Amino acid sequence: MGSMFRGEEVALVQLFLPTAAAYTCVSQLGELGLVEFRDLNASVSAFQRRFVADVRRCEELEKTFTFLQEEVRRAGLALPVPEGRLPAPPPRDLLRIQEETDRLAQELRDVRGNQQALQVQLQQLQLHSAVLGQGHGHPLATAHSDVPSERMPLLQSPGGPHEDLRVNFVAGAVEPHKAAALERLLWRACRGFLIASFREMEQRLEDPVTGEPVMWVTFLISYWGEQIGRKIRKISDGFHCHIFPYLEQEEARRGALQQLQQQSQELQEVLGETERFLSQVLGRVQQLLPPTQVQVRKMKAVYLALNQCSVSTTHKCLIAEVWCATRDLPMLQEALRDSSSEAGVSAVAHRIPCRDMPPTLIRTNRFTASFQGIVDAYGVGRYQEVNPAPYTIVTFPFLFAVMFGDVGHGLLMFLFALAMVLTENQPAMRTMQNEIWRTFFGGRYLLLLMGLFSIYTGFIYNECFSRATTIFSSGWSVAAMANQSGWSDEFLAQHAVLTLDPNVTGVFLGPYPFGIDPVWSLAANHLSFLNSFKMKMSIILGVTHMAFGVVLGVFNHVHFGQRHRLLLETLPELTFLLGLFGYLVFLVVYKWLRVSAASAASAPSILIHFINMFLFSRSPTNRPLFLGQEVVQSTLVVLALAMVPVLLLGTPLHLLRRQHRHRSRRSPAGRQEEDKAGLLDSPEVSVNGWGSDEEKAGCPEDEKAAELVPSEVFMHQAIHTIEFCLGCISNTASYLRLWALSLAHAQLSEVLWAMVMRVGLGMGREVGVAAVVLVPVFAAFAVMTVAILLVMEGLSAFLHALRLHWVEFQNKFYSGTGYKLSPFTFAMEDE
């Protein structure tokens, strides 16, 4: 089969890399992304490996790159995307890259340090200018008494009455959130023997460290006495205030203010030159950093891969073990030959036998990636196990659409996904970092099919925003029912909707060409009709889906050479499933075909027949559907119950009998050696996940050597039997969610139409300004449709479809106990 239907064949390959060409070979393998390296030094500490010094140098460079990247981001600039594919640089270029980067980082640190020092100095000058230029006192009248009063100005003119009184000042600036606490503490500590004035600055100043605008509060404190002055200074220092000298003479303050303004202008010019030089340095960083980052990341990845290789005894080559797809082996050999040609000795690659379960490799593209992601979220398939993803491409959107069937809603989802598909190659769509958007964008093809299938099921249900559409002529003649019923005008006026009775002569003209007849949307028994239809449809789809999952297990048994499971597992499972629930589907279809509208009232109940089937009884009021029904039902139940011991004991007894036959054919000496080998190999087998007979199918040579423990085999098969038999019942009932979610979506859509659009249309007709009223009404209807029906209901239907595939479908044939092939590739570094 192709890679999508089953994982590709993967081989374990041993590489002999010459020491001189090992770096080049691994670098070329990283560009191709073909192989996954196995760690041959798992018992060796990471600090004792051969290339740990080179890895550390790359990590030190990455720290420097982080510093440069933060500086570029701090400046409000963006790093350009490197153009083209950049190969990993040779090891001799690492020293050159380190020197250039360190020199650029040191130059940037020096410029940043000078800029920050100049900004701090400029801030001090601006704060000092604000303290001197912002008045902190009002011209108060001079008191004529000899005693100082509160209304007396602090600065007296020469020759005044208080010329002998010495007043001292403390001026500075403090942050706004500290101003109130500083003022209270000063007043309490100095017991009121001071006069303080606090004012906010008129403009904000830029913080030298963070670059954010900060508001400062300037203050001026006048006091008498040296002891109070010392207290004020200590408290100011405790609040980290900026203290500046404050001259008493007004003329001196003006001169100092002018000098400060001149120094600020000169400092701003120097700061401008510094910023221009900084922009030049950052420009060089923008040119150097993106390609160098990619190259160093690739170099580090190469050294980490080389650390997983073992060194030969002669120290002339490195030995590596890699997983590689079989079809990629010629490309691998060609890449090794081209990479090691310059060293004079070619690298060698050859396949070696494996005892571990190989990784699973399934190649995907843009279309299949989202469907494969749904499967892998449940569990990565075992090596060469049947892959459910190709079938999920059809079944998942279809089961979603069964629960979400509406032409209008499906069309909106389809158009949204189509817009993402058409613009998928634009860089802005791929580089968007919003997590919700990336989720939608990754599943754009899944959304496209979900919308397309929803349109299809919406036409079947004949629903478009909960309204029925008349594409073809109706197959019902209501006139015949009206003539025979004798409806009067008063009766029609009181009953807006009428019950549709198919048992009236001449009312049914023929089947509707496609989907449900639109006349049912006008009937009072519309919901009862849809209930019956969707419930039976869910059972039919569920049993078909589960039976298909059991059939897919046949391909696993045939591929792994376990043909005994076809007779001992697949056949009993199909017999049990189809004998009970397949018979239920048969009853539904048979009743549809055999029972007419005339005899529908006296038709037997399928549910009662199905219950009596398990009770081996009959109901006198429920007549049989066909002749000999009781015998058929009893035979099917007995046959289904007989399959349970076959499922429970068939495979374990066959495996133990085959093991006994192998033992009887071996000689005593050979048996002792093989038993010893089996005991030695059994822990390794269990650790690597090759436990039961089915899991060992990938390596047939190990199946003969491994010893089977009877208790484990019987326990494993008992769990499988109980899970399948009980699961057939619970899983069939679980598919009724298709019926429940479909009805819930239809009724919620109907409620939204009745409570919003219908009310709006009625208001527009009464008021006479339909256009004005319908605009907000339609806007509300559109928003609620997208938010509730598309997003919330769509997510609910998606999760239920996910559960149906994981639990009800995939557990019939899919184990999901494998692990992905993670090739060593530089694809992420290039992006």
PDB file of N, CA and C in Angstrom, residues 249-259:
ATOM      1  N   GLN A 249      19.254  83.984  46.547  1.00  0.00           N
ATOM      2  CA  GLN A 249      19.036  85.187  45.757  1.00  0.00           C
ATOM      3  C   GLN A 249      18.339  84.831  44.446  1.00  0.00           C
ATOM      4  N   GLU A 250      17.364  85.601  44.088  1.00  0.00           N
ATOM      5  CA  GLU A 250      16.584  85.334  42.883  1.00  0.00           C
ATOM      6  C   GLU A 250      17.423  85.521  41.639  1.00  0.00           C
ATOM      7  N   GLU A 251      18.299  86.524  41.642  1.00  0.00           N
ATOM      8  CA  GLU A 251      19.153  86.751  40.472  1.00  0.00           C
ATOM      9  C   GLU A 251      20.104  85.581  40.258  1.00  0.00           C
ATOM     10  N   ALA A 252      20.628  85.063  41.367  1.00  0.00           N
ATOM     11  CA  ALA A 252      21.537  83.912  41.252  1.00  0.00           C
ATOM     12  C   ALA A 252      20.782  82.682  40.730  1.00  0.00           C
ATOM     13  N   ARG A 253      19.528  82.505  41.162  1.00  0.00           N
ATOM     14  CA  ARG A 253      18.755  81.365  40.680  1.00  0.00           C
ATOM     15  C   ARG A 253      18.482  81.484  39.190  1.00  0.00           C
ATOM     16  N   ARG A 254      18.208  82.707  38.719  1.00  0.00           N
ATOM     17  CA  ARG A 254      17.968  82.885  37.290  1.00  0.00           C
ATOM     18  C   ARG A 254      19.210  82.566  36.479  1.00  0.00           C
ATOM     19  N   GLY A 255      20.362  83.021  36.978  1.00  0.00           N
ATOM     20  CA  GLY A 255      21.603  82.723  36.265  1.00  0.00           C
ATOM     21  C   GLY A 255      21.886  81.225  36.236  1.00  0.00           C
ATOM     22  N   ALA A 256      21.659  80.565  37.359  1.00  0.00           N
ATOM     23  CA  ALA A 256      21.878  79.113  37.401  1.00  0.00           C
ATOM     24  C   ALA A 256      20.907  78.402  36.477  1.00  0.00           C
ATOM     25  N   LEU A 257      19.666  78.879  36.393  1.00  0.00           N
ATOM     26  CA  LEU A 257      18.682  78.263  35.525  1.00  0.00           C
ATOM     27  C   LEU A 257      19.085  78.388  34.057  1.00  0.00           C
ATOM     28  N   GLN A 258      19.576  79.569  33.674  1.00  0.00           N
ATOM     29  CA  GLN A 258      20.032  79.758  32.301  1.00  0.00           C
ATOM     30  C   GLN A 258      21.218  78.844  31.980  1.00  0.00           C
ATOM     31  N   GLN A 259      22.115  78.709  32.941  1.00  0.00           N
ATOM     32  CA  GLN A 259      23.269  77.832  32.721  1.00  0.00           C
ATOM     33  C   GLN A 259      22.834  76.371  32.585  1.00  0.00           C
TER      34      GLN A 259
END
